């Protein structure tokens, strides 16, 4: 994380100079977002092993910014459908870690659809928690894999270490006191993941 941070700082400097010459460039704005995302990634790595700080934030903003970032960098053959309430929903969470979790689930959905299909993201608000639902219309999860998908090292892909969902589970359940699970999966029809976050958390000292 420290080594990556050094060239990122340099890139941000060069980007600032370029934006002074062309401040309205949409390409430079997107490059800036990518650099900011890399900064977030290095910050996440630097905090591995430490308990993240949860602060009251608008969960809708984190969902929107994550989807917007991925949508602009995904194929035109992937359609994103986002359904969120209009009013702010303030809950205690770590935006960086929850954004990474959402990103991981969405990318898994895109992979399950082989890069072509529809991703639906919507939110249900309950009395004590909110539920973020992410659906794809991919091939679905095989029954014998359902009990293993959150295990470290398990993956159905040809590439990868199988750490994404296990880390997502740790982030949601251990760090946020929430729950992450497969709400529904149907062969050749798709899968829906649910991410439940409690509206208020009291940690014992």
PDB file of C-alpha atoms in Angstrom:
ATOM      1  CA  UNK A   1       0.000   0.000   0.000  1.00  0.00           C
ATOM      2  CA  UNK A   2       2.835   2.372   0.854  1.00  0.00           C
ATOM      3  CA  UNK A   3       4.721   1.653  -2.385  1.00  0.00           C
ATOM      4  CA  UNK A   4       1.602   2.141  -4.527  1.00  0.00           C
ATOM      5  CA  UNK A   5       0.851   5.420  -2.774  1.00  0.00           C
ATOM      6  CA  UNK A   6       4.066   7.067  -4.000  1.00  0.00           C
ATOM      7  CA  UNK A   7       3.383   6.886  -7.777  1.00  0.00           C
ATOM      8  CA  UNK A   8      -0.281   7.718  -7.160  1.00  0.00           C
ATOM      9  CA  UNK A   9       0.728  10.992  -5.557  1.00  0.00           C
ATOM     10  CA  UNK A  10       2.879  11.752  -8.603  1.00  0.00           C
ATOM     11  CA  UNK A  11       0.026  10.867 -10.978  1.00  0.00           C
ATOM     12  CA  UNK A  12      -2.301  13.202  -9.111  1.00  0.00           C
ATOM     13  CA  UNK A  13       0.257  15.991  -9.559  1.00  0.00           C
ATOM     14  CA  UNK A  14       0.513  15.435 -13.306  1.00  0.00           C
ATOM     15  CA  UNK A  15      -3.275  15.240 -13.534  1.00  0.00           C
ATOM     16  CA  UNK A  16      -3.622  18.613 -11.799  1.00  0.00           C
ATOM     17  CA  UNK A  17      -1.321  20.166 -14.407  1.00  0.00           C
ATOM     18  CA  UNK A  18      -3.316  18.622 -17.251  1.00  0.00           C
ATOM     19  CA  UNK A  19      -6.609  19.835 -15.797  1.00  0.00           C
ATOM     20  CA  UNK A  20      -5.265  23.390 -15.630  1.00  0.00           C
ATOM     21  CA  UNK A  21      -4.879  23.259 -19.426  1.00  0.00           C
ATOM     22  CA  UNK A  22      -8.212  21.533 -20.032  1.00  0.00           C
ATOM     23  CA  UNK A  23     -10.438  21.820 -16.930  1.00  0.00           C
ATOM     24  CA  UNK A  24     -13.586  20.607 -18.730  1.00  0.00           C
ATOM     25  CA  UNK A  25     -12.100  17.360 -20.047  1.00  0.00           C
ATOM     26  CA  UNK A  26     -14.402  14.442 -19.229  1.00  0.00           C
ATOM     27  CA  UNK A  27     -11.534  11.995 -19.817  1.00  0.00           C
ATOM     28  CA  UNK A  28      -9.373  13.703 -17.199  1.00  0.00           C
ATOM     29  CA  UNK A  29     -12.297  13.678 -14.762  1.00  0.00           C
ATOM     30  CA  UNK A  30     -12.655   9.915 -15.197  1.00  0.00           C
ATOM     31  CA  UNK A  31      -8.900   9.409 -14.771  1.00  0.00           C
ATOM     32  CA  UNK A  32      -9.161  11.393 -11.553  1.00  0.00           C
ATOM     33  CA  UNK A  33     -11.921   9.062 -10.329  1.00  0.00           C
ATOM     34  CA  UNK A  34      -9.726   6.061 -11.129  1.00  0.00           C
ATOM     35  CA  UNK A  35      -6.833   7.536  -9.165  1.00  0.00           C
ATOM     36  CA  UNK A  36      -9.168   8.251  -6.262  1.00  0.00           C
ATOM     37  CA  UNK A  37     -10.361   4.644  -6.427  1.00  0.00           C
ATOM     38  CA  UNK A  38      -6.755   3.394  -6.317  1.00  0.00           C
ATOM     39  CA  UNK A  39      -6.170   5.609  -3.294  1.00  0.00           C
ATOM     40  CA  UNK A  40      -9.179   3.978  -1.618  1.00  0.00           C
ATOM     41  CA  UNK A  41      -7.796   0.526  -2.403  1.00  0.00           C
ATOM     42  CA  UNK A  42      -4.405   1.334  -0.882  1.00  0.00           C
ATOM     43  CA  UNK A  43      -6.142   2.751   2.178  1.00  0.00           C
ATOM     44  CA  UNK A  44      -8.164  -0.447   2.543  1.00  0.00           C
ATOM     45  CA  UNK A  45      -4.999  -2.548   2.405  1.00  0.00           C
ATOM     46  CA  UNK A  46      -3.302  -0.331   4.965  1.00  0.00           C
ATOM     47  CA  UNK A  47      -6.173  -1.041   7.384  1.00  0.00           C
ATOM     48  CA  UNK A  48      -6.183  -4.818   6.994  1.00  0.00           C
ATOM     49  CA  UNK A  49      -6.348  -6.427  10.422  1.00  0.00           C
ATOM     50  CA  UNK A  50      -7.647  -3.332  12.200  1.00  0.00           C
ATOM     51  CA  UNK A  51     -11.244  -2.749  13.211  1.00  0.00           C
ATOM     52  CA  UNK A  52     -12.731  -0.062  10.918  1.00  0.00           C
ATOM     53  CA  UNK A  53     -14.405   3.026  12.304  1.00  0.00           C
ATOM     54  CA  UNK A  54     -18.145   3.225  11.665  1.00  0.00           C
ATOM     55  CA  UNK A  55     -19.630   6.675  11.169  1.00  0.00           C
ATOM     56  CA  UNK A  56     -23.117   7.917  10.377  1.00  0.00           C
ATOM     57  CA  UNK A  57     -23.325   8.299   6.593  1.00  0.00           C
ATOM     58  CA  UNK A  58     -25.915   8.315   3.842  1.00  0.00           C
ATOM     59  CA  UNK A  59     -25.858   4.745   2.507  1.00  0.00           C
ATOM     60  CA  UNK A  60     -27.618   5.851  -0.691  1.00  0.00           C
ATOM     61  CA  UNK A  61     -24.661   8.019  -1.714  1.00  0.00           C
ATOM     62  CA  UNK A  62     -22.252   5.106  -1.310  1.00  0.00           C
ATOM     63  CA  UNK A  63     -24.481   2.837  -3.395  1.00  0.00           C
ATOM     64  CA  UNK A  64     -24.922   5.463  -6.137  1.00  0.00           C
ATOM     65  CA  UNK A  65     -21.235   6.347  -6.389  1.00  0.00           C
ATOM     66  CA  UNK A  66     -20.212   2.668  -6.500  1.00  0.00           C
ATOM     67  CA  UNK A  67     -22.734   1.818  -9.228  1.00  0.00           C
ATOM     68  CA  UNK A  68     -21.869   4.943 -11.202  1.00  0.00           C
ATOM     69  CA  UNK A  69     -18.172   4.079 -11.116  1.00  0.00           C
ATOM     70  CA  UNK A  70     -18.734   0.486 -12.270  1.00  0.00           C
ATOM     71  CA  UNK A  71     -21.334   1.400 -14.891  1.00  0.00           C
ATOM     72  CA  UNK A  72     -18.951   3.725 -16.702  1.00  0.00           C
ATOM     73  CA  UNK A  73     -16.292   1.013 -16.774  1.00  0.00           C
ATOM     74  CA  UNK A  74     -18.501  -1.897 -17.804  1.00  0.00           C
ATOM     75  CA  UNK A  75     -19.520  -3.124 -21.241  1.00  0.00           C
ATOM     76  CA  UNK A  76     -22.560  -1.624 -22.939  1.00  0.00           C
ATOM     77  CA  UNK A  77     -23.975  -5.140 -22.885  1.00  0.00           C
ATOM     78  CA  UNK A  78     -24.441  -4.847 -19.117  1.00  0.00           C
ATOM     79  CA  UNK A  79     -27.561  -2.903 -18.143  1.00  0.00           C
ATOM     80  CA  UNK A  80     -27.720  -1.418 -14.651  1.00  0.00           C
ATOM     81  CA  UNK A  81     -31.053  -0.814 -12.959  1.00  0.00           C
ATOM     82  CA  UNK A  82     -30.935   1.140  -9.706  1.00  0.00           C
ATOM     83  CA  UNK A  83     -33.991   1.626  -7.501  1.00  0.00           C
ATOM     84  CA  UNK A  84     -33.427   3.642  -4.323  1.00  0.00           C
ATOM     85  CA  UNK A  85     -35.585   5.777  -2.003  1.00  0.00           C
ATOM     86  CA  UNK A  86     -35.486   9.527  -2.545  1.00  0.00           C
ATOM     87  CA  UNK A  87     -34.941  10.404   1.123  1.00  0.00           C
ATOM     88  CA  UNK A  88     -31.525  10.015   2.770  1.00  0.00           C
ATOM     89  CA  UNK A  89     -30.900   6.906   4.859  1.00  0.00           C
ATOM     90  CA  UNK A  90     -28.303   7.594   7.542  1.00  0.00           C
ATOM     91  CA  UNK A  91     -26.794   4.530   9.209  1.00  0.00           C
ATOM     92  CA  UNK A  92     -23.428   3.724  10.857  1.00  0.00           C
ATOM     93  CA  UNK A  93     -21.028   2.109   8.375  1.00  0.00           C
ATOM     94  CA  UNK A  94     -17.613   2.395   6.769  1.00  0.00           C
ATOM     95  CA  UNK A  95     -18.166   3.752   3.208  1.00  0.00           C
ATOM     96  CA  UNK A  96     -14.904   2.386   1.806  1.00  0.00           C
ATOM     97  CA  UNK A  97     -15.483  -1.178   2.963  1.00  0.00           C
ATOM     98  CA  UNK A  98     -19.172  -1.299   2.060  1.00  0.00           C
ATOM     99  CA  UNK A  99     -18.387   0.193  -1.358  1.00  0.00           C
ATOM    100  CA  UNK A 100     -15.804  -2.545  -1.909  1.00  0.00           C
ATOM    101  CA  UNK A 101     -18.353  -5.185  -0.852  1.00  0.00           C
ATOM    102  CA  UNK A 102     -20.976  -3.853  -3.267  1.00  0.00           C
ATOM    103  CA  UNK A 103     -18.376  -3.673  -6.024  1.00  0.00           C
ATOM    104  CA  UNK A 104     -17.402  -7.282  -5.396  1.00  0.00           C
ATOM    105  CA  UNK A 105     -21.008  -8.520  -5.522  1.00  0.00           C
ATOM    106  CA  UNK A 106     -21.779  -6.548  -8.686  1.00  0.00           C
ATOM    107  CA  UNK A 107     -18.646  -7.800 -10.460  1.00  0.00           C
ATOM    108  CA  UNK A 108     -19.527 -11.371  -9.465  1.00  0.00           C
ATOM    109  CA  UNK A 109     -22.948 -10.828 -11.019  1.00  0.00           C
ATOM    110  CA  UNK A 110     -21.402  -9.551 -14.249  1.00  0.00           C
ATOM    111  CA  UNK A 111     -19.097 -12.582 -14.336  1.00  0.00           C
ATOM    112  CA  UNK A 112     -22.078 -14.906 -13.787  1.00  0.00           C
ATOM    113  CA  UNK A 113     -23.779 -13.328 -16.813  1.00  0.00           C
ATOM    114  CA  UNK A 114     -20.570 -13.686 -18.843  1.00  0.00           C
ATOM    115  CA  UNK A 115     -20.521  -9.922 -19.346  1.00  0.00           C
ATOM    116  CA  UNK A 116     -23.989  -9.640 -20.850  1.00  0.00           C
ATOM    117  CA  UNK A 117     -27.251  -9.094 -18.995  1.00  0.00           C
ATOM    118  CA  UNK A 118     -28.938  -6.952 -16.359  1.00  0.00           C
ATOM    119  CA  UNK A 119     -27.818  -6.018 -12.862  1.00  0.00           C
ATOM    120  CA  UNK A 120     -30.530  -4.806 -10.515  1.00  0.00           C
ATOM    121  CA  UNK A 121     -29.679  -2.975  -7.304  1.00  0.00           C
ATOM    122  CA  UNK A 122     -32.471  -1.976  -4.967  1.00  0.00           C
ATOM    123  CA  UNK A 123     -32.966  -1.244  -1.298  1.00  0.00           C
ATOM    124  CA  UNK A 124     -35.597  -2.328   1.189  1.00  0.00           C
ATOM    125  CA  UNK A 125     -35.914  -0.461   4.473  1.00  0.00           C
ATOM    126  CA  UNK A 126     -37.096  -2.400   7.510  1.00  0.00           C
ATOM    127  CA  UNK A 127     -37.706  -1.274  11.087  1.00  0.00           C
ATOM    128  CA  UNK A 128     -34.265  -2.180  12.436  1.00  0.00           C
ATOM    129  CA  UNK A 129     -32.156  -2.656   9.301  1.00  0.00           C
ATOM    130  CA  UNK A 130     -31.839  -1.889   5.620  1.00  0.00           C
ATOM    131  CA  UNK A 131     -31.390  -4.587   2.980  1.00  0.00           C
ATOM    132  CA  UNK A 132     -29.428  -3.956  -0.221  1.00  0.00           C
ATOM    133  CA  UNK A 133     -30.361  -6.490  -2.896  1.00  0.00           C
ATOM    134  CA  UNK A 134     -28.148  -7.162  -5.914  1.00  0.00           C
ATOM    135  CA  UNK A 135     -29.575  -9.371  -8.661  1.00  0.00           C
ATOM    136  CA  UNK A 136     -28.192 -10.703 -11.914  1.00  0.00           C
ATOM    137  CA  UNK A 137     -29.752 -12.859 -14.618  1.00  0.00           C
ATOM    138  CA  UNK A 138     -26.771 -15.157 -14.971  1.00  0.00           C
ATOM    139  CA  UNK A 139     -26.413 -18.914 -14.693  1.00  0.00           C
ATOM    140  CA  UNK A 140     -27.233 -19.124 -10.979  1.00  0.00           C
ATOM    141  CA  UNK A 141     -25.324 -20.898  -8.215  1.00  0.00           C
ATOM    142  CA  UNK A 142     -25.234 -24.690  -8.099  1.00  0.00           C
ATOM    143  CA  UNK A 143     -26.875 -26.250  -5.045  1.00  0.00           C
ATOM    144  CA  UNK A 144     -23.717 -27.996  -3.867  1.00  0.00           C
ATOM    145  CA  UNK A 145     -21.838 -24.672  -3.979  1.00  0.00           C
ATOM    146  CA  UNK A 146     -24.290 -22.660  -1.868  1.00  0.00           C
ATOM    147  CA  UNK A 147     -22.851 -23.749   1.476  1.00  0.00           C
ATOM    148  CA  UNK A 148     -19.280 -23.097   0.326  1.00  0.00           C
ATOM    149  CA  UNK A 149     -19.358 -19.744  -1.448  1.00  0.00           C
ATOM    150  CA  UNK A 150     -18.415 -17.730   1.656  1.00  0.00           C
ATOM    151  CA  UNK A 151     -15.582 -20.094   2.615  1.00  0.00           C
ATOM    152  CA  UNK A 152     -12.044 -18.700   2.165  1.00  0.00           C
ATOM    153  CA  UNK A 153     -10.385 -20.172  -0.905  1.00  0.00           C
ATOM    154  CA  UNK A 154     -13.574 -21.406  -2.580  1.00  0.00           C
ATOM    155  CA  UNK A 155     -14.134 -20.229  -6.149  1.00  0.00           C
ATOM    156  CA  UNK A 156     -15.977 -21.530  -9.181  1.00  0.00           C
ATOM    157  CA  UNK A 157     -13.848 -19.354 -11.477  1.00  0.00           C
ATOM    158  CA  UNK A 158     -10.790 -20.504 -13.392  1.00  0.00           C
ATOM    159  CA  UNK A 159      -8.841 -17.552 -12.004  1.00  0.00           C
ATOM    160  CA  UNK A 160      -8.817 -15.957  -8.565  1.00  0.00           C
ATOM    161  CA  UNK A 161      -8.060 -16.869  -4.982  1.00  0.00           C
ATOM    162  CA  UNK A 162     -11.621 -17.237  -3.760  1.00  0.00           C
ATOM    163  CA  UNK A 163     -11.275 -14.532  -1.112  1.00  0.00           C
ATOM    164  CA  UNK A 164     -13.865 -11.989  -2.310  1.00  0.00           C
ATOM    165  CA  UNK A 165     -17.026 -13.337  -0.691  1.00  0.00           C
ATOM    166  CA  UNK A 166     -15.271 -14.508   2.467  1.00  0.00           C
ATOM    167  CA  UNK A 167     -13.853 -11.008   2.958  1.00  0.00           C
ATOM    168  CA  UNK A 168     -17.258  -9.486   2.177  1.00  0.00           C
ATOM    169  CA  UNK A 169     -18.786 -11.686   4.883  1.00  0.00           C
ATOM    170  CA  UNK A 170     -16.175 -10.555   7.384  1.00  0.00           C
ATOM    171  CA  UNK A 171     -16.742  -6.887   6.515  1.00  0.00           C
ATOM    172  CA  UNK A 172     -20.529  -7.099   6.788  1.00  0.00           C
ATOM    173  CA  UNK A 173     -20.970  -9.510   9.697  1.00  0.00           C
ATOM    174  CA  UNK A 174     -17.883  -9.044  11.879  1.00  0.00           C
ATOM    175  CA  UNK A 175     -17.255  -5.335  11.344  1.00  0.00           C
ATOM    176  CA  UNK A 176     -20.801  -4.041  10.813  1.00  0.00           C
ATOM    177  CA  UNK A 177     -22.916  -6.526  12.774  1.00  0.00           C
ATOM    178  CA  UNK A 178     -24.977  -7.181   9.654  1.00  0.00           C
ATOM    179  CA  UNK A 179     -25.639 -10.157   7.430  1.00  0.00           C
ATOM    180  CA  UNK A 180     -24.799 -11.186   3.848  1.00  0.00           C
ATOM    181  CA  UNK A 181     -26.425 -14.159   2.141  1.00  0.00           C
ATOM    182  CA  UNK A 182     -27.901 -15.580  -1.055  1.00  0.00           C
ATOM    183  CA  UNK A 183     -31.560 -14.595  -1.011  1.00  0.00           C
ATOM    184  CA  UNK A 184     -32.464 -16.484  -4.175  1.00  0.00           C
ATOM    185  CA  UNK A 185     -30.758 -18.389  -6.974  1.00  0.00           C
ATOM    186  CA  UNK A 186     -32.327 -20.228  -9.909  1.00  0.00           C
ATOM    187  CA  UNK A 187     -30.441 -22.222 -12.519  1.00  0.00           C
ATOM    188  CA  UNK A 188     -30.059 -20.211 -15.783  1.00  0.00           C
ATOM    189  CA  UNK A 189     -32.245 -17.445 -14.264  1.00  0.00           C
ATOM    190  CA  UNK A 190     -29.848 -15.665 -11.939  1.00  0.00           C
ATOM    191  CA  UNK A 191     -28.950 -14.919  -8.341  1.00  0.00           C
ATOM    192  CA  UNK A 192     -29.906 -12.331  -5.746  1.00  0.00           C
ATOM    193  CA  UNK A 193     -27.498 -11.469  -2.939  1.00  0.00           C
ATOM    194  CA  UNK A 194     -28.753  -9.603   0.128  1.00  0.00           C
ATOM    195  CA  UNK A 195     -26.653  -7.319   2.287  1.00  0.00           C
ATOM    196  CA  UNK A 196     -28.366  -6.362   5.556  1.00  0.00           C
ATOM    197  CA  UNK A 197     -27.018  -3.466   7.615  1.00  0.00           C
ATOM    198  CA  UNK A 198     -28.363  -2.566  11.049  1.00  0.00           C
ATOM    199  CA  UNK A 199     -29.612   1.000  11.461  1.00  0.00           C
ATOM    200  CA  UNK A 200     -27.951   1.427  14.843  1.00  0.00           C
ATOM    201  CA  UNK A 201     -25.154  -0.604  16.385  1.00  0.00           C
ATOM    202  CA  UNK A 202     -24.079  -0.711  20.025  1.00  0.00           C
ATOM    203  CA  UNK A 203     -20.724  -2.395  20.572  1.00  0.00           C
ATOM    204  CA  UNK A 204     -19.845  -3.682  24.015  1.00  0.00           C
ATOM    205  CA  UNK A 205     -16.566  -2.394  25.432  1.00  0.00           C
TER     206      UNK A 205
END
